């Protein structure tokens, strides 16, 4: 039961594009989806993962706040080709840049958390039961800086940091493959 609420809680943070909500806001959002969930259940779930995923505290108005602070990151060096799959000293996830939507049949980059370093990192963080798509979205979402005005929260949203960034080289190659390159071609080298 806690895993379902855990995934629900993470989804709410992502849907609202914030990294901090009150326990009451989380409970209300889950109940709005037709499920029963008390603030005590929210606290129990977030306490179970507080060291690896959440920061819990009371604000100056004595409101119990939950801040999502995932201590698992995606290895930027791996994405840049500077860290390999077998690096034991690396404590960050090694995943395909297109994790969750990779369409390459012969892609040799990791697409799951079941092997090697990725599994070890999730075990150490007690995050093995978290939905992989939600977990990677939490480490690398595209987040709006404007708050969700439909939220009843009195807590101001704080954007989550973006990790994945398209390199200029990849972007340039994609345009060339599609035949839409913006490069100027010397007319002398074109044969008809």
mmCIF file of C-alpha atoms in Angstrom:
data_model
loop_
_atom_site.group_PDB
_atom_site.id
_atom_site.type_symbol
_atom_site.label_atom_id
_atom_site.label_comp_id
_atom_site.label_asym_id
_atom_site.label_seq_id
_atom_site.Cartn_x
_atom_site.Cartn_y
_atom_site.Cartn_z
ATOM 1 C CA UNK A 1 0.000 0.000 0.000
ATOM 2 C CA UNK A 2 2.817 2.435 0.835
ATOM 3 C CA UNK A 3 4.408 1.980 -2.588
ATOM 4 C CA UNK A 4 1.204 3.050 -4.317
ATOM 5 C CA UNK A 5 1.029 6.147 -2.133
ATOM 6 C CA UNK A 6 4.724 6.786 -2.699
ATOM 7 C CA UNK A 7 4.234 6.781 -6.469
ATOM 8 C CA UNK A 8 1.107 8.909 -6.019
ATOM 9 C CA UNK A 9 3.025 11.419 -3.902
ATOM 10 C CA UNK A 10 5.824 11.698 -6.461
ATOM 11 C CA UNK A 11 3.244 12.099 -9.247
ATOM 12 C CA UNK A 12 1.588 14.981 -7.398
ATOM 13 C CA UNK A 13 4.893 16.832 -7.075
ATOM 14 C CA UNK A 14 5.510 16.358 -10.801
ATOM 15 C CA UNK A 15 1.965 17.315 -11.844
ATOM 16 C CA UNK A 16 2.083 20.523 -9.831
ATOM 17 C CA UNK A 17 5.657 21.336 -10.872
ATOM 18 C CA UNK A 18 6.772 21.995 -7.312
ATOM 19 C CA UNK A 19 9.241 20.426 -4.922
ATOM 20 C CA UNK A 20 7.457 21.327 -1.679
ATOM 21 C CA UNK A 21 3.898 20.654 -0.462
ATOM 22 C CA UNK A 22 2.152 20.267 2.870
ATOM 23 C CA UNK A 23 1.050 16.848 4.057
ATOM 24 C CA UNK A 24 -2.539 18.116 3.906
ATOM 25 C CA UNK A 25 -2.148 19.161 0.235
ATOM 26 C CA UNK A 26 -0.772 15.719 -0.647
ATOM 27 C CA UNK A 27 -3.550 13.936 1.225
ATOM 28 C CA UNK A 28 -6.220 16.126 -0.404
ATOM 29 C CA UNK A 29 -4.791 15.506 -3.883
ATOM 30 C CA UNK A 30 -4.822 11.730 -3.389
ATOM 31 C CA UNK A 31 -8.378 11.827 -2.003
ATOM 32 C CA UNK A 32 -9.437 13.881 -5.053
ATOM 33 C CA UNK A 33 -8.432 10.857 -7.137
ATOM 34 C CA UNK A 34 -10.989 8.749 -5.280
ATOM 35 C CA UNK A 35 -8.582 7.065 -2.863
ATOM 36 C CA UNK A 36 -8.620 7.222 0.898
ATOM 37 C CA UNK A 37 -5.489 8.738 2.363
ATOM 38 C CA UNK A 38 -4.938 10.576 5.625
ATOM 39 C CA UNK A 39 -2.197 13.014 6.512
ATOM 40 C CA UNK A 40 -0.869 10.358 8.919
ATOM 41 C CA UNK A 41 -0.466 7.933 6.001
ATOM 42 C CA UNK A 42 1.355 10.615 4.013
ATOM 43 C CA UNK A 43 3.705 11.210 6.939
ATOM 44 C CA UNK A 44 4.334 7.474 7.372
ATOM 45 C CA UNK A 45 5.242 7.035 3.697
ATOM 46 C CA UNK A 46 7.527 10.053 3.511
ATOM 47 C CA UNK A 47 9.186 9.191 6.836
ATOM 48 C CA UNK A 48 10.052 5.737 5.476
ATOM 49 C CA UNK A 49 12.063 7.373 2.676
ATOM 50 C CA UNK A 50 12.981 10.655 4.307
ATOM 51 C CA UNK A 51 16.734 10.137 4.127
ATOM 52 C CA UNK A 52 16.859 9.310 0.414
ATOM 53 C CA UNK A 53 13.953 11.168 -1.105
ATOM 54 C CA UNK A 54 12.256 13.697 1.146
ATOM 55 C CA UNK A 55 13.076 16.463 3.599
ATOM 56 C CA UNK A 56 10.407 16.913 6.267
ATOM 57 C CA UNK A 57 9.927 19.937 8.497
ATOM 58 C CA UNK A 58 7.443 22.350 10.060
ATOM 59 C CA UNK A 59 7.393 25.916 8.772
ATOM 60 C CA UNK A 60 6.918 29.053 10.894
ATOM 61 C CA UNK A 61 3.114 28.548 10.752
ATOM 62 C CA UNK A 62 3.574 25.003 12.124
ATOM 63 C CA UNK A 63 2.489 23.413 8.833
ATOM 64 C CA UNK A 64 4.109 20.035 8.160
ATOM 65 C CA UNK A 65 5.935 20.340 4.837
ATOM 66 C CA UNK A 66 7.330 17.664 2.564
ATOM 67 C CA UNK A 67 10.111 18.676 0.209
ATOM 68 C CA UNK A 68 11.190 16.250 -2.466
ATOM 69 C CA UNK A 69 14.985 16.129 -2.423
ATOM 70 C CA UNK A 70 16.065 13.078 -4.315
ATOM 71 C CA UNK A 71 19.608 12.155 -3.450
ATOM 72 C CA UNK A 72 19.911 10.016 -6.551
ATOM 73 C CA UNK A 73 21.170 11.698 -9.684
ATOM 74 C CA UNK A 74 21.741 10.738 -13.267
ATOM 75 C CA UNK A 75 25.439 10.669 -14.103
ATOM 76 C CA UNK A 76 26.209 13.628 -16.363
ATOM 77 C CA UNK A 77 29.642 12.171 -17.147
ATOM 78 C CA UNK A 78 27.974 8.976 -18.367
ATOM 79 C CA UNK A 79 25.726 11.001 -20.669
ATOM 80 C CA UNK A 80 28.847 12.743 -21.994
ATOM 81 C CA UNK A 81 30.662 9.416 -22.522
ATOM 82 C CA UNK A 82 33.198 10.008 -19.722
ATOM 83 C CA UNK A 83 31.945 7.369 -17.255
ATOM 84 C CA UNK A 84 31.325 3.741 -18.218
ATOM 85 C CA UNK A 85 28.808 1.133 -17.093
ATOM 86 C CA UNK A 86 31.275 -0.674 -14.871
ATOM 87 C CA UNK A 87 32.590 2.255 -12.826
ATOM 88 C CA UNK A 88 32.220 1.045 -9.239
ATOM 89 C CA UNK A 89 33.065 4.394 -7.676
ATOM 90 C CA UNK A 90 30.200 6.186 -9.412
ATOM 91 C CA UNK A 91 27.148 6.621 -7.187
ATOM 92 C CA UNK A 92 24.873 8.020 -9.863
ATOM 93 C CA UNK A 93 22.483 6.315 -12.261
ATOM 94 C CA UNK A 94 23.745 5.284 -15.675
ATOM 95 C CA UNK A 95 20.784 5.515 -18.042
ATOM 96 C CA UNK A 96 20.082 6.062 -21.701
ATOM 97 C CA UNK A 97 19.570 9.729 -22.499
ATOM 98 C CA UNK A 98 16.162 8.744 -23.924
ATOM 99 C CA UNK A 99 15.136 6.565 -20.962
ATOM 100 C CA UNK A 100 11.423 5.849 -21.082
ATOM 101 C CA UNK A 101 11.071 6.778 -24.761
ATOM 102 C CA UNK A 102 14.094 5.267 -26.551
ATOM 103 C CA UNK A 103 13.118 3.714 -29.873
ATOM 104 C CA UNK A 104 16.542 2.342 -30.879
ATOM 105 C CA UNK A 105 16.381 -1.444 -31.155
ATOM 106 C CA UNK A 106 20.137 -1.826 -30.772
ATOM 107 C CA UNK A 107 20.664 0.810 -28.064
ATOM 108 C CA UNK A 108 23.398 -0.408 -25.709
ATOM 109 C CA UNK A 109 22.728 2.091 -22.924
ATOM 110 C CA UNK A 110 20.855 0.980 -19.768
ATOM 111 C CA UNK A 111 17.068 1.270 -19.840
ATOM 112 C CA UNK A 112 16.267 -0.203 -16.434
ATOM 113 C CA UNK A 113 17.380 -0.413 -12.828
ATOM 114 C CA UNK A 114 17.724 -4.182 -12.555
ATOM 115 C CA UNK A 115 21.477 -4.571 -13.079
ATOM 116 C CA UNK A 116 24.818 -3.412 -11.726
ATOM 117 C CA UNK A 117 25.355 0.044 -10.322
ATOM 118 C CA UNK A 118 21.789 1.213 -10.943
ATOM 119 C CA UNK A 119 20.347 -1.603 -8.824
ATOM 120 C CA UNK A 120 22.951 -1.085 -6.072
ATOM 121 C CA UNK A 121 22.231 2.654 -5.924
ATOM 122 C CA UNK A 122 18.470 2.118 -5.673
ATOM 123 C CA UNK A 123 18.876 -0.581 -3.016
ATOM 124 C CA UNK A 124 21.058 1.711 -0.906
ATOM 125 C CA UNK A 125 18.488 4.498 -1.263
ATOM 126 C CA UNK A 126 15.473 2.265 -0.540
ATOM 127 C CA UNK A 127 13.990 3.307 -3.892
ATOM 128 C CA UNK A 128 13.748 -0.079 -5.645
ATOM 129 C CA UNK A 129 9.944 -0.001 -5.480
ATOM 130 C CA UNK A 130 9.580 3.477 -6.943
ATOM 131 C CA UNK A 131 8.257 3.633 -10.498
ATOM 132 C CA UNK A 132 11.377 4.116 -12.708
ATOM 133 C CA UNK A 133 9.704 6.696 -14.958
ATOM 134 C CA UNK A 134 8.645 8.758 -11.928
ATOM 135 C CA UNK A 135 12.096 8.434 -10.399
ATOM 136 C CA UNK A 136 13.889 9.687 -13.509
ATOM 137 C CA UNK A 137 11.282 12.410 -13.997
ATOM 138 C CA UNK A 138 12.004 13.623 -10.493
ATOM 139 C CA UNK A 139 15.715 13.867 -11.212
ATOM 140 C CA UNK A 140 15.263 15.569 -14.578
ATOM 141 C CA UNK A 141 11.880 17.215 -15.141
ATOM 142 C CA UNK A 142 11.116 20.200 -17.277
ATOM 143 C CA UNK A 143 9.549 22.414 -14.664
ATOM 144 C CA UNK A 144 7.589 25.604 -15.002
ATOM 145 C CA UNK A 145 8.499 28.424 -12.646
ATOM 146 C CA UNK A 146 4.888 29.516 -12.328
ATOM 147 C CA UNK A 147 2.783 27.990 -9.561
ATOM 148 C CA UNK A 148 -0.283 25.872 -10.218
ATOM 149 C CA UNK A 149 -3.105 28.256 -9.325
ATOM 150 C CA UNK A 150 -5.584 25.390 -8.893
ATOM 151 C CA UNK A 151 -3.635 24.242 -5.867
ATOM 152 C CA UNK A 152 -5.002 25.141 -2.459
ATOM 153 C CA UNK A 153 -1.506 25.161 -1.019
ATOM 154 C CA UNK A 154 -0.244 28.188 0.833
ATOM 155 C CA UNK A 155 3.287 26.979 0.113
ATOM 156 C CA UNK A 156 5.126 28.716 -2.730
ATOM 157 C CA UNK A 157 6.402 26.269 -5.348
ATOM 158 C CA UNK A 158 10.109 25.805 -5.852
ATOM 159 C CA UNK A 159 11.228 24.449 -9.246
ATOM 160 C CA UNK A 160 13.147 21.197 -9.446
ATOM 161 C CA UNK A 161 16.518 21.309 -11.248
ATOM 162 C CA UNK A 162 16.805 20.084 -14.845
ATOM 163 C CA UNK A 163 19.530 17.524 -15.626
ATOM 164 C CA UNK A 164 19.086 16.374 -19.211
ATOM 165 C CA UNK A 165 20.224 18.928 -21.728
ATOM 166 C CA UNK A 166 20.494 18.289 -25.443
ATOM 167 C CA UNK A 167 24.020 18.800 -26.696
ATOM 168 C CA UNK A 168 24.592 21.114 -29.658
ATOM 169 C CA UNK A 169 26.232 18.259 -31.554
ATOM 170 C CA UNK A 170 23.206 15.947 -31.237
ATOM 171 C CA UNK A 171 20.851 18.768 -32.171
ATOM 172 C CA UNK A 172 22.951 19.614 -35.241
ATOM 173 C CA UNK A 173 23.109 15.972 -36.406
ATOM 174 C CA UNK A 174 19.354 15.595 -36.094
ATOM 175 C CA UNK A 175 18.744 18.627 -38.312
ATOM 176 C CA UNK A 176 21.179 17.293 -40.917
ATOM 177 C CA UNK A 177 19.523 13.870 -41.026
ATOM 178 C CA UNK A 178 16.133 15.444 -41.548
ATOM 179 C CA UNK A 179 17.523 17.459 -44.469
ATOM 180 C CA UNK A 180 16.869 20.727 -42.689
ATOM 181 C CA UNK A 181 20.418 21.767 -41.912
ATOM 182 C CA UNK A 182 21.052 25.452 -41.621
ATOM 183 C CA UNK A 183 24.619 25.052 -42.853
ATOM 184 C CA UNK A 184 25.602 27.011 -45.945
ATOM 185 C CA UNK A 185 26.773 24.826 -48.819
ATOM 186 C CA UNK A 186 29.413 26.106 -51.215
ATOM 187 C CA UNK A 187 27.831 26.142 -54.689
ATOM 188 C CA UNK A 188 31.129 25.065 -56.334
ATOM 189 C CA UNK A 189 30.961 21.644 -54.655
ATOM 190 C CA UNK A 190 27.450 20.801 -55.848
ATOM 191 C CA UNK A 191 27.308 18.625 -58.945
ATOM 192 C CA UNK A 192 24.125 18.259 -60.943
#
